[in-house]
Structures are given as structure tokens and as C-alpha cells.
CSV table of C-alpha atoms in Angstrom, one decimal:
chain,number,residue,atom,x,y,z
A,1218,MET,CA,-19.7,9.5,0.7
A,1219,PRO,CA,-19.7,8.4,4.3
A,1220,GLY,CA,-16.4,7.8,5.9
A,1221,PRO,CA,-15.1,4.2,6.1
A,1222,ARG,CA,-16.4,2.0,8.9
A,1223,TRP,CA,-16.4,-1.7,9.7
A,1224,THR,CA,-19.7,-3.4,9.2
A,1225,HIS,CA,-20.4,-6.9,10.5
A,1226,SER,CA,-22.8,-9.5,9.2
A,1227,GLY,CA,-22.2,-11.5,12.4
A,1228,GLY,CA,-23.1,-8.7,14.9
A,1229,ASP,CA,-19.6,-8.6,16.5
A,1230,ARG,CA,-18.2,-5.4,18.2
A,1231,PRO,CA,-16.6,-2.8,15.9
A,1232,LEU,CA,-12.9,-2.9,15.5
A,1233,ARG,CA,-10.9,-0.4,17.5
A,1234,PRO,CA,-8.8,1.9,15.3
A,1235,GLU,CA,-5.1,1.6,16.0
A,1236,SER,CA,-3.3,4.7,17.2
A,1237,ALA,CA,-0.3,6.1,15.4
A,1238,GLY,CA,1.4,6.1,18.8
A,1239,GLN,CA,1.3,2.3,19.0
A,1240,GLU,CA,2.8,2.0,15.5
A,1241,SER,CA,5.5,4.4,16.4
A,1242,VAL,CA,6.4,2.4,19.6
A,1243,TYR,CA,6.6,-0.7,17.5
A,1244,ASP,CA,8.8,0.9,14.8
A,1245,HIS,CA,11.3,2.2,17.5
A,1246,ARG,CA,11.3,-1.2,19.3
A,1247,ARG,CA,12.0,-3.0,16.0
A,1248,LEU,CA,14.8,-0.6,15.1
A,1249,ARG,CA,16.4,-1.1,18.5
A,1250,GLN,CA,16.2,-4.9,18.1
A,1251,TRP,CA,17.7,-4.6,14.6
A,1252,LEU,CA,20.6,-2.4,15.5
A,1253,ALA,CA,21.3,-4.2,18.8
A,1254,GLY,CA,21.1,-7.7,17.4
A,1255,GLN,CA,22.5,-7.5,13.9
A,1256,ALA,CA,25.0,-4.6,14.5
A,1257,ALA,CA,26.7,-6.8,17.2
A,1258,ALA,CA,27.5,-9.3,14.6
A,1259,THR,CA,29.1,-6.8,12.2
A,1260,GLY,CA,30.7,-4.4,14.6
A,1261,GLY,CA,28.7,-1.5,13.2
A,1262,GLY,CA,25.5,-0.8,11.3
A,1263,PRO,CA,24.2,-3.9,9.4
A,1264,SER,CA,24.9,-3.8,5.7
A,1265,ARG,CA,22.5,-5.1,3.2
A,1266,ARG,CA,25.0,-7.7,2.1
A,1267,HIS,CA,25.2,-8.9,5.7
A,1268,VAL,CA,21.4,-8.9,5.8
A,1269,LEU,CA,21.3,-11.2,2.8
A,1270,GLY,CA,23.7,-13.6,4.6
A,1271,LEU,CA,21.5,-13.6,7.6
A,1272,LEU,CA,18.5,-14.3,5.5
A,1273,GLY,CA,20.3,-17.1,3.8
A,1274,ALA,CA,21.3,-18.6,7.1
A,1275,ALA,CA,17.7,-18.5,8.1
A,1276,GLY,CA,16.9,-21.1,5.5
A,1277,ALA,CA,16.6,-23.7,8.2
A,1278,ALA,CA,13.9,-21.7,9.9
A,1279,ALA,CA,12.1,-21.3,6.6
A,1280,ALA,CA,12.2,-25.0,6.1
A,1281,LEU,CA,9.8,-25.3,9.0
A,1282,ALA,CA,7.2,-23.3,7.1
A,1283,PRO,CA,4.5,-25.4,5.4
A,1284,ALA,CA,5.1,-26.3,1.8
A,1285,LEU,CA,3.0,-24.2,-0.5
A,1286,PRO,CA,1.7,-25.4,-3.8
A,1287,ALA,CA,3.6,-24.2,-6.9
A,1288,PRO,CA,1.6,-21.2,-8.3
A,1289,ALA,CA,-0.1,-21.3,-11.7
A,1290,HIS,CA,0.6,-18.2,-13.7
A,1291,ALA,CA,-1.1,-16.1,-16.3
A,1292,ASP,CA,-0.3,-16.9,-19.9
A,1293,SER,CA,3.1,-15.6,-21.1
A,1294,GLY,CA,2.9,-12.2,-22.7
A,1295,GLY,CA,-0.1,-11.0,-20.8
A,1296,ARG,CA,-3.2,-9.7,-22.5
A,1297,ASP,CA,-3.9,-6.7,-24.8
A,1298,GLY,CA,-0.2,-6.1,-25.1
A,1299,GLY,CA,0.4,-6.1,-21.4
A,1300,PRO,CA,3.5,-7.5,-19.7
A,1301,PRO,CA,3.8,-11.2,-18.9
A,1302,GLY,CA,1.9,-12.2,-15.8
A,1303,ILE,CA,-0.9,-9.6,-15.6
A,1304,VAL,CA,-4.3,-11.1,-16.4
A,1305,LYS,CA,-6.6,-8.1,-16.9
A,1306,PRO,CA,-6.5,-5.9,-20.0
A,1307,LEU,CA,-4.3,-2.9,-19.7
A,1308,PRO,CA,-5.7,-0.2,-22.0
A,1309,PRO,CA,-3.2,2.7,-22.2
A,1310,GLU,CA,-5.9,5.3,-21.5
A,1311,LEU,CA,-6.4,3.7,-18.1
A,1312,LEU,CA,-3.1,2.2,-17.1
A,1313,THR,CA,0.6,2.7,-17.8
A,1314,VAL,CA,2.7,-0.5,-17.9
A,1315,ARG,CA,5.9,-0.4,-15.7
A,1316,GLY,CA,7.7,-3.7,-16.0
A,1317,THR,CA,5.7,-6.3,-14.1
A,1318,ASN,CA,3.4,-3.6,-12.8
A,1319,ALA,CA,0.7,-1.3,-14.1
A,1320,GLU,CA,0.1,2.3,-12.9
A,1321,THR,CA,-3.3,4.0,-12.8
A,1322,ASN,CA,-3.5,7.1,-15.0
A,1323,TRP,CA,-5.0,9.8,-12.8
A,1324,GLN,CA,-7.1,11.4,-15.6
A,1325,ALA,CA,-9.0,8.1,-15.7
A,1326,LEU,CA,-10.3,8.7,-12.2
A,1327,ARG,CA,-12.2,11.9,-12.9
A,1328,THR,CA,-15.5,10.3,-13.5
A,1329,THR,CA,-15.2,7.2,-11.3
A,1330,GLY,CA,-16.6,8.3,-7.9
A,1331,TYR,CA,-14.9,7.5,-4.7
A,1332,HIS,CA,-13.9,3.9,-5.3
A,1333,THR,CA,-11.4,2.9,-8.0
A,1334,PRO,CA,-13.0,0.5,-10.6
A,1335,VAL,CA,-11.1,-2.8,-10.9
A,1336,ASP,CA,-10.3,-2.1,-14.6
A,1337,ARG,CA,-8.1,0.9,-13.6
A,1338,PHE,CA,-6.9,-0.2,-10.2
A,1339,PHE,CA,-3.0,-0.3,-10.2
A,1340,VAL,CA,-1.2,-3.6,-10.2
A,1341,ARG,CA,2.0,-4.2,-8.1
A,1342,ASN,CA,3.5,-7.7,-8.9
A,1343,HIS,CA,6.9,-8.9,-7.9
A,1344,THR,CA,6.6,-11.8,-10.3
A,1345,ALA,CA,3.4,-12.9,-12.1
A,1346,THR,CA,-0.3,-13.2,-11.1
A,1347,PRO,CA,-1.0,-16.8,-10.0
A,1348,LEU,CA,-4.3,-18.3,-11.2
A,1349,LEU,CA,-5.6,-19.9,-8.0
A,1350,ASP,CA,-8.9,-21.9,-7.5
A,1351,PRO,CA,-10.8,-21.0,-4.3
A,1352,ARG,CA,-12.1,-24.5,-4.1
A,1353,THR,CA,-8.6,-25.9,-3.6
A,1354,TRP,CA,-7.0,-23.0,-1.8
A,1355,ARG,CA,-5.9,-23.4,1.8
A,1356,LEU,CA,-4.6,-21.0,4.4
A,1357,THR,CA,-2.2,-22.5,7.0
A,1358,VAL,CA,-1.6,-20.7,10.3
A,1359,TRP,CA,1.4,-22.0,12.1
A,1360,GLY,CA,4.3,-21.1,14.3
A,1361,SER,CA,5.7,-20.8,17.8
A,1362,GLY,CA,3.2,-18.1,18.7
A,1363,LEU,CA,0.3,-20.6,18.7
A,1364,ARG,CA,-0.9,-22.6,21.7
A,1365,GLY,CA,-1.1,-25.7,19.5
A,1366,GLY,CA,-0.1,-27.0,16.1
A,1367,ALA,CA,-0.8,-25.6,12.6
A,1368,VAL,CA,-4.4,-25.0,11.6
A,1369,ASP,CA,-5.8,-25.0,8.1
A,1370,PHE,CA,-8.7,-22.8,6.8
A,1371,THR,CA,-10.5,-23.4,3.6
A,1372,TYR,CA,-12.2,-20.7,1.5
A,1373,GLY,CA,-15.5,-21.9,3.0
A,1374,ASP,CA,-14.1,-21.7,6.5
A,1375,LEU,CA,-13.1,-18.1,5.9
A,1376,ARG,CA,-16.4,-17.1,4.5
A,1377,SER,CA,-18.2,-18.7,7.5
A,1378,LEU,CA,-16.5,-16.2,9.9
A,1379,PRO,CA,-18.2,-12.9,10.6
A,1380,ALA,CA,-18.0,-10.8,7.4
A,1381,VAL,CA,-16.5,-7.3,7.6
A,1382,THR,CA,-16.6,-4.5,5.0
A,1383,LEU,CA,-13.9,-1.8,4.9
A,1384,SER,CA,-13.5,1.1,2.5
A,1385,ALA,CA,-9.7,1.7,2.3
A,1386,CYS,CA,-6.8,2.7,0.1
A,1387,VAL,CA,-4.0,0.4,-0.8
A,1388,GLU,CA,-0.8,2.2,-1.9
A,1389,CYS,CA,2.7,1.1,-2.9
A,1390,ALA,CA,5.4,2.7,-0.6
A,1391,GLY,CA,7.2,3.7,-3.8
A,1392,ASN,CA,4.3,5.8,-5.1
A,1393,GLY,CA,5.7,9.1,-6.4
A,1394,ARG,CA,9.2,7.7,-6.6
A,1395,SER,CA,10.0,9.3,-10.0
A,1396,HIS,CA,9.5,12.8,-8.4
A,1397,PHE,CA,12.6,12.3,-6.3
A,1398,THR,CA,14.6,12.6,-9.5
A,1399,SER,CA,12.3,14.8,-11.7
A,1400,GLN,CA,11.7,17.4,-9.0
A,1401,GLN,CA,14.7,17.1,-6.6
A,1402,GLY,CA,17.5,15.6,-8.6
A,1403,ASP,CA,17.9,12.6,-6.2
A,1404,ARG,CA,19.1,9.3,-7.6
A,1405,VAL,CA,16.9,6.4,-6.4
A,1406,THR,CA,16.2,2.8,-7.5
A,1407,GLY,CA,12.9,1.0,-8.1
A,1408,THR,CA,9.8,1.3,-10.3
A,1409,PRO,CA,9.5,4.9,-11.5
A,1410,TRP,CA,5.9,5.4,-10.3
A,1411,THR,CA,4.4,8.9,-10.7
A,1412,MET,CA,1.4,9.1,-8.4
A,1413,GLY,CA,-0.8,6.3,-9.7
A,1414,ALA,CA,0.3,3.4,-7.4
A,1415,ILE,CA,-2.8,3.8,-5.3
A,1416,GLY,CA,-6.4,2.8,-5.4
A,1417,ALA,CA,-9.4,2.9,-3.0
A,1418,ALA,CA,-11.8,-0.1,-2.9
A,1419,ARG,CA,-14.6,-1.5,-0.8
A,1420,TRP,CA,-13.1,-4.7,0.7
A,1421,ARG,CA,-15.0,-7.5,2.3
A,1422,GLY,CA,-13.7,-10.5,4.2
A,1423,ALA,CA,-12.9,-11.9,7.6
A,1424,ARG,CA,-10.9,-10.1,10.3
A,1425,LEU,CA,-7.4,-11.5,10.7
A,1426,ALA,CA,-8.0,-11.3,14.4
A,1427,ASP,CA,-10.8,-13.8,14.1
A,1428,VAL,CA,-8.6,-16.2,12.1
A,1429,LEU,CA,-5.8,-15.9,14.6
A,1430,ARG,CA,-8.1,-16.5,17.6
A,1431,HIS,CA,-9.6,-19.6,15.9
A,1432,ALA,CA,-6.0,-20.8,15.3
A,1433,GLY,CA,-5.1,-20.4,19.0
A,1434,VAL,CA,-2.8,-17.4,19.2
A,1435,GLY,CA,-0.8,-17.6,22.4
A,1436,ARG,CA,-0.1,-15.0,25.1
A,1437,HIS,CA,3.6,-14.7,24.1
A,1438,ALA,CA,3.0,-14.1,20.3
A,1439,VAL,CA,4.9,-11.1,19.0
A,1440,ASP,CA,4.8,-11.1,15.2
A,1441,VAL,CA,2.6,-12.4,12.4
A,1442,MET,CA,4.1,-13.0,8.9
A,1443,PRO,CA,1.7,-13.7,6.0
A,1444,ARG,CA,3.3,-15.2,2.8
A,1445,GLY,CA,2.0,-15.1,-0.7
A,1446,LEU,CA,1.4,-17.9,-3.2
A,1447,ASP,CA,3.0,-16.0,-6.1
A,1448,GLY,CA,6.4,-17.2,-7.4
A,1449,HIS,CA,9.8,-16.6,-5.9
A,1450,TYR,CA,11.2,-13.2,-6.4
A,1451,VAL,CA,14.7,-13.3,-7.9
A,1452,ASP,CA,16.7,-10.1,-8.3
A,1453,GLY,CA,20.4,-9.7,-9.1
A,1454,GLY,CA,20.9,-13.4,-8.9
A,1455,THR,CA,19.5,-13.6,-5.3
A,1456,ASP,CA,16.4,-15.7,-4.7
A,1457,PHE,CA,14.4,-13.8,-2.0
A,1458,GLY,CA,11.7,-16.5,-1.9
A,1459,ARG,CA,8.0,-15.7,-1.8
A,1460,VAL,CA,6.8,-12.3,-0.8
A,1461,ARG,CA,6.3,-12.1,3.0
A,1462,ARG,CA,6.5,-9.4,5.6
A,1463,PRO,CA,5.9,-9.4,9.3
A,1464,LEU,CA,3.3,-7.4,11.2
A,1465,PRO,CA,3.2,-6.7,14.9
A,1466,LEU,CA,0.6,-8.7,16.7
A,1467,ALA,CA,-1.1,-5.5,17.9
A,1468,LYS,CA,-1.8,-4.5,14.3
A,1469,ALA,CA,-2.8,-8.0,13.2
A,1470,LEU,CA,-5.4,-8.1,16.0
A,1471,ASP,CA,-6.7,-4.6,15.3
A,1472,ASP,CA,-7.9,-3.7,11.8
A,1473,VAL,CA,-6.4,-6.1,9.3
A,1474,LEU,CA,-8.7,-7.8,6.9
A,1475,LEU,CA,-8.4,-11.2,5.0
A,1476,ALA,CA,-10.4,-9.9,2.0
A,1477,TYR,CA,-12.1,-12.1,-0.6
A,1478,GLU,CA,-14.2,-9.4,-2.2
A,1479,MET,CA,-13.4,-6.1,-3.9
A,1480,ASN,CA,-16.1,-3.6,-4.8
A,1481,GLY,CA,-18.8,-6.1,-4.3
A,1482,GLU,CA,-17.3,-8.9,-6.5
A,1483,PRO,CA,-14.9,-11.8,-5.8
A,1484,LEU,CA,-11.3,-10.6,-5.8
A,1485,PRO,CA,-9.9,-10.5,-9.4
A,1486,TYR,CA,-6.8,-12.5,-10.0
A,1487,ASP,CA,-4.4,-9.5,-10.2
A,1488,HIS,CA,-5.6,-8.2,-6.9
A,1489,GLY,CA,-5.2,-11.3,-4.8
A,1490,ARG,CA,-7.8,-14.0,-5.7
A,1491,PRO,CA,-8.9,-15.9,-3.8
A,1492,VAL,CA,-7.8,-14.1,-0.6
A,1493,ARG,CA,-5.4,-11.2,0.2
A,1494,LEU,CA,-4.6,-9.1,3.3
A,1495,VAL,CA,-5.7,-5.5,3.5
A,1496,VAL,CA,-3.6,-3.6,6.1
A,1497,PRO,CA,-5.2,-0.2,6.3
A,1498,SER,CA,-3.0,2.9,6.2
A,1499,TRP,CA,0.3,0.9,5.9
A,1500,ALA,CA,2.6,0.6,3.0
A,1501,GLY,CA,1.1,-1.7,0.4
A,1502,ILE,CA,3.8,-4.4,0.8
A,1503,ALA,CA,2.0,-5.3,4.1
A,1504,SER,CA,-1.2,-6.2,2.2
A,1505,ILE,CA,0.1,-9.5,0.9
A,1506,LYS,CA,-1.8,-10.8,-2.1
A,1507,TRP,CA,-2.7,-14.5,-2.7
A,1508,VAL,CA,-1.9,-15.3,0.9
A,1509,GLY,CA,-1.2,-19.0,1.5
A,1510,ASP,CA,0.2,-19.2,5.0
A,1511,ILE,CA,0.7,-17.1,8.1
A,1512,GLU,CA,3.5,-17.6,10.6
A,1513,VAL,CA,2.7,-16.6,14.2
A,1514,ALA,CA,5.9,-16.3,16.2
A,1515,ASP,CA,6.9,-15.7,19.9
A,1516,HIS,CA,9.9,-13.7,18.7
A,1517,PRO,CA,10.5,-10.9,16.2
A,1518,LEU,CA,10.4,-12.0,12.5
A,1519,PHE,CA,12.5,-10.7,9.6
A,1520,SER,CA,12.2,-11.2,5.8
A,1521,PRO,CA,13.8,-9.4,2.9
A,1522,TRP,CA,10.7,-7.2,2.8
A,1523,ASN,CA,11.4,-5.6,6.2
A,1524,SER,CA,15.2,-5.8,6.2
A,1525,VAL,CA,16.7,-5.4,2.7
A,1526,PHE,CA,13.7,-3.6,1.2
A,1527,TYR,CA,11.1,-1.2,2.7
A,1528,ARG,CA,13.5,0.5,5.1
A,1529,LEU,CA,15.0,3.9,4.6
A,1530,PHE,CA,18.7,4.0,3.7
A,1531,GLY,CA,20.8,7.0,2.9
A,1532,PRO,CA,22.7,10.0,4.4
A,1533,ALA,CA,19.6,11.3,6.1
A,1534,HIS,CA,18.8,8.0,7.9
A,1535,PRO,CA,20.5,5.9,10.6
A,1536,PRO,CA,23.8,4.2,9.5
A,1537,GLY,CA,22.1,0.8,9.5
A,1538,GLY,CA,18.9,2.0,8.0
A,1539,SER,CA,15.6,3.0,9.5
A,1540,ALA,CA,13.0,0.8,11.1
A,1541,PRO,CA,10.8,-1.0,8.6
A,1542,ILE,CA,8.4,1.5,7.1
A,1543,SER,CA,4.8,1.2,8.0
A,1544,VAL,CA,2.3,4.1,8.0
A,1545,GLN,CA,1.9,6.0,4.7
A,1546,PRO,CA,2.6,9.8,4.6
A,1547,VAL,CA,0.3,12.5,3.4
A,1548,ARG,CA,0.1,12.9,-0.4
A,1549,SER,CA,-2.0,14.6,-3.1
A,1550,ALA,CA,-2.7,14.3,-6.9
A,1551,PHE,CA,-4.6,16.1,-9.6
A,1552,GLU,CA,-7.0,14.2,-11.8
A,1553,TYR,CA,-5.3,15.4,-15.0
A,1554,ALA,CA,-2.5,14.1,-17.3
A,1555,PRO,CA,0.8,16.0,-17.1
A,1556,GLY,CA,0.8,18.8,-19.6
A,1557,THR,CA,-3.0,19.1,-19.9
A,1558,ALA,CA,-4.0,22.3,-21.8
A,1559,PHE,CA,-6.6,24.7,-20.3
A,1560,ALA,CA,-8.3,27.5,-22.3
A,1561,ALA,CA,-7.6,31.0,-21.1
A,1562,GLY,CA,-10.5,33.1,-20.0
A,1563,VAL,CA,-12.7,30.0,-19.2
A,1564,ARG,CA,-13.6,28.8,-15.8
A,1565,HIS,CA,-12.2,25.3,-15.1
A,1566,ARG,CA,-13.0,23.0,-12.2
A,1567,LEU,CA,-9.8,21.5,-11.0
A,1568,THR,CA,-10.2,18.2,-9.2
A,1569,GLY,CA,-8.0,15.9,-7.2
A,1570,ARG,CA,-7.6,13.6,-4.2
A,1571,SER,CA,-5.5,13.7,-1.0
A,1572,TRP,CA,-4.8,11.0,1.6
A,1573,SER,CA,-2.7,10.2,4.6
A,1574,GLY,CA,-2.2,7.1,6.7
A,1575,ARG,CA,-1.7,9.2,9.9
A,1576,GLY,CA,-5.0,10.9,9.8
A,1577,GLY,CA,-7.9,12.1,7.7
A,1578,ILE,CA,-7.5,15.1,5.4
A,1579,ARG,CA,-8.7,18.3,7.0
A,1580,ARG,CA,-7.4,20.9,4.6
A,1581,VAL,CA,-6.2,21.1,0.9
A,1582,GLU,CA,-4.6,24.2,-0.6
A,1583,VAL,CA,-4.1,24.6,-4.4
A,1584,SER,CA,-1.8,26.8,-6.3
A,1585,THR,CA,-2.2,27.5,-10.1
A,1586,ASP,CA,0.9,29.7,-10.4
A,1587,GLY,CA,3.7,27.3,-9.4
A,1588,GLY,CA,3.4,28.0,-5.7
A,1589,ARG,CA,3.5,31.8,-5.6
A,1590,SER,CA,-0.1,31.9,-4.2
A,1591,TRP,CA,-2.4,29.4,-2.6
A,1592,ARG,CA,-6.2,29.1,-2.0
A,1593,PRO,CA,-8.3,26.5,-0.1
A,1594,ALA,CA,-10.0,23.8,-2.1
A,1595,ARG,CA,-13.5,22.5,-1.3
A,1596,LEU,CA,-13.4,19.0,0.3
A,1597,HIS,CA,-16.1,16.5,-0.8
A,1598,ASP,CA,-15.5,13.7,1.7
A,1599,ARG,CA,-15.3,13.9,5.5
A,1600,PRO,CA,-11.8,13.1,7.0
A,1601,HIS,CA,-11.0,9.5,7.6
A,1602,ARG,CA,-7.7,7.8,8.0
A,1603,HIS,CA,-7.9,4.8,5.8
A,1604,GLY,CA,-9.2,6.5,2.6
A,1605,TRP,CA,-8.7,9.6,0.5
A,1606,THR,CA,-10.6,12.8,0.3
A,1607,ARG,CA,-11.8,14.3,-3.0
A,1608,TRP,CA,-11.5,18.0,-3.5
A,1609,SER,CA,-12.1,20.7,-6.2
A,1610,THR,CA,-11.5,24.4,-6.9
A,1611,ASP,CA,-12.4,26.7,-9.7
A,1612,TRP,CA,-9.8,28.4,-11.8
A,1613,THR,CA,-10.1,31.0,-14.6
A,1614,PRO,CA,-6.6,31.5,-16.1
A,1615,HIS,CA,-6.0,34.7,-18.0
A,1616,GLY,CA,-2.5,34.7,-19.4
A,1617,THR,CA,-1.2,32.0,-21.7
A,1618,GLY,CA,1.8,29.7,-21.4
A,1619,ARG,CA,3.2,27.0,-19.2
A,1620,THR,CA,2.4,26.8,-15.5
A,1621,GLU,CA,2.5,24.3,-12.6
A,1622,LEU,CA,-0.5,23.2,-10.5
A,1623,LEU,CA,0.3,22.3,-6.9
A,1624,ALA,CA,-1.9,20.7,-4.2
A,1625,ARG,CA,-0.8,20.7,-0.5
A,1626,ALA,CA,-2.8,18.7,2.0
A,1627,THR,CA,-2.8,18.7,5.8
A,1628,ASP,CA,-4.2,15.8,7.8
A,1629,THR,CA,-6.0,15.7,11.1
A,1630,ALA,CA,-2.8,14.8,12.9
A,1631,GLY,CA,-1.2,18.1,11.7
A,1632,ASN,CA,1.0,16.6,9.0
A,1633,THR,CA,1.4,18.9,5.9
A,1634,GLN,CA,3.1,18.0,2.7
A,1635,PRO,CA,6.6,19.6,2.6
A,1636,ALA,CA,8.1,21.4,-0.4
A,1637,ARG,CA,10.9,18.8,-0.5
A,1638,ALA,CA,10.8,15.1,0.5
A,1639,VAL,CA,13.7,13.6,2.5
A,1640,PRO,CA,15.5,11.4,0.0
A,1641,ASN,CA,16.3,7.7,0.5
A,1642,ASP,CA,18.2,5.2,-1.7
A,1643,GLN,CA,15.1,3.2,-2.7
A,1644,GLY,CA,12.8,6.1,-3.2
A,1645,TYR,CA,10.1,5.3,-0.7
A,1646,PHE,CA,7.5,7.7,0.8
A,1647,PHE,CA,7.8,10.7,-1.5
A,1648,ASP,CA,5.5,13.1,0.3
A,1649,ALA,CA,6.4,16.5,-1.1
A,1650,VAL,CA,4.0,18.7,-3.0
A,1651,VAL,CA,4.0,17.5,-6.7
A,1652,ARG,CA,4.6,20.2,-9.3
A,1653,HIS,CA,2.1,19.2,-11.9
A,1654,PRO,CA,2.8,20.7,-15.4
A,1655,ALA,CA,0.0,22.4,-17.3
A,1656,VAL,CA,-0.3,24.8,-20.2
A,1657,VAL,CA,-2.8,27.7,-20.7
A,1658,VAL,CA,-3.8,28.3,-24.4
């Protein structure tokens, strides 16, 4: 399949890909702002308890945000035995339920082609899927970074803007989290995803850049913060409010999409209907679903999702935590269930996929003996940064017994999956080679 590219129904210029260097500069600047501003108030690195206090004190600022309608939710109890709040069926051969979430089973991707069908695309919900009507939906763009006042967009307004199509993956930052414990013995918190918190789709919508320009983004704008229309997220007795997370203006004006279609159809409810953000190559939390308003500010913005969550805490990281995480690392997965049996003396075609937010995949190596020897896999897609690359290799096992299949990818920026991931308390960005159990019979 051809690599992803922007296509325009309105004849506009193509979008310029953002460089990893720009993102790195932003990350370091935000970390300096965080440590300088908040550490001064605490006499040291900012604790998460102090962060919660700061966020609570920011309630007055939040009161300036437009009032959003109360979301409608899916019927209690879900469908087909699924959890409350997920609308689509969750057959166990396609998806594994994890709390309010559903993880794609990798063996269900073997015959799907490049894009992930909606019926097996993973679901990451903080609360429950709201049932929103495009006819009454509104997007409000507001804040100190605009030249004028707040501007509303209807669904029709959005669809009247030049349409853009992008083939890209969306992936939860916690994808692979369970392997911190199962492979490395590290204790982490959060949903115990294996490797199925990722999916690739063909997204269509309006560029966020076009919306911001129509709204009158000013010269001094710094950050852009979309907010979802799903319910308030409450954890441990703390109400964190609706899901929201800032983006640097440079990223917002570059390659971010306000998508209203997925794989040629209107967005399904569980995946953001009527409109969601797609932030290519970044942690999935940036791709806010069911977006209802966007704050544009002339100063740095913070929310629980770039301060309490989605930063790296732990002994290997700065005392106050890392900068907010953004670009996804390189990862790989086999298209088989753990413990799959393979017949000895028979040629098997092993298949899988690799991806990286920092560059396209240029090499994949596979081991069928637990990492003692490696051989190159055949790549079936050209390298591109926002999607994954399918690969395969032939294997004729001879002896019987248990073994481990390993896949190790290298991207075009030179990043290779390590043997061990650097641990962090919340289990983000597991990028080590996964030891995939198999048995030869």
C-alpha cells in the first residue's frame, strides 16, 4: 500500500511534516517551564499531590471555558456482554475487555489488510462513550490566543472546509504496559495492555490549522487545548474534569486533523463521533475524542493529562518527572495469540507489524529461538512515520517444545527496540522487544 499522504478536496497546499527536532525543543521548553515555575512553589521537584492542588486552584480559569452540554451515554451494561459505556459489540475473538477499555487481539489482524476494521479497533475510554448528534454538535474555539472572541463551528461548517485524508495509527501511550511486569518485573500502574492498544485507519476531516485560522489565532498564541464531551473522569475521589490535553501551536498548525470519517464512513460513537482529533505519531491521549471546545492561549497550558498523567515518573527520570510525553517510540508485534502452536517440520509464514512515531520502519529482524539468532524480515510497506509497516518471514521449526518469537524494528531515524525498556511508575512507552511465547508440536 502506498505511504500515507495528505489529500485535499479543496486544492490547498500539502501539509508540512513536523520534525522530531521541533517536538524535542517543545518538550524541553515545557520541562524547563514546569520545573522553574512549579518547583519554586514547593522548594523542590513538584509532587503529584501539589500538582492536584494547583489544578484545583485553576478552577477559576476553567470557569472561563465555555459550558459544554452534559453528554449522553451508552446504555448501562454495554452490548454483547461488554463493559458499561462501550457501544459496539465486543466479541472475544476480536477484542479483550479491560475495564472501560477494549484491546485488539493481534491474531484478529492477520487477514485485515493495512487498515484496522472498526469492529476490531481498540477502544480507550476514561468514562463512557457519549451518544452525540452531529446536527446539534458545536465546536467552540476560544481563549487569550485569539485576536477576537469565541467562535463556534457547526458540523456543517467543519465539512465545508477543505477535506483532508490521512492514513495514520492511533496508539495509547500505555500500549505494552503489562510487559513491564511480565518481562522485567517492574511494578507499574494503569490498564494492563499487551500490544493491542493501537489501530491504523484512514481518517478524513478538516485541518485543525484551518479551523484555528478561521477562528483568528493571534501572533502570541502558544498552546492549544482541545476538550472532550465525555463525562468527568473521577479517580481516587478526585474529579479531574473532562479529558483535555494541550498541544504546542506549532504541532496544531502542522499535521493535526479534526476527523469526522474513519475508513470511509462517519466516525463510530466509540471512536469519537461526531468529531475527534487525530494527532499523528503522538501518544493517543492527544487525539481527543468527541471534541467540544478548543482553548487557544497566549501562555503555556496545563491539565491533569500533561501534569499528573502522561509524564514519566520514577528513579530513572527527573525528580519532578519528565516533560509531558508526546512522540511514540518504536514497537513491534506478531499477529498471533500468545502460546500459538506451530507444527514441527512444516514451513510457516510468520507475520507482524512494526511502527514508530519518530520515523518510518526501515528494518525488522526476527528471532524464533528466544533471541539467540536473528534474520531479516521482508517488509511489505514502504517506510512512513505516521503508520505501521507489515512484515513476514518463513520459519520451519524442527525440534518440539516451547520457544519465544521476537521481532526487533529499527526506524529511519536510527531508533532500534532495546532488550529492556526504561521503567516508569505509570508504565508508559514500553518499547523493548516483546518475548512472544509459542510452542512447536
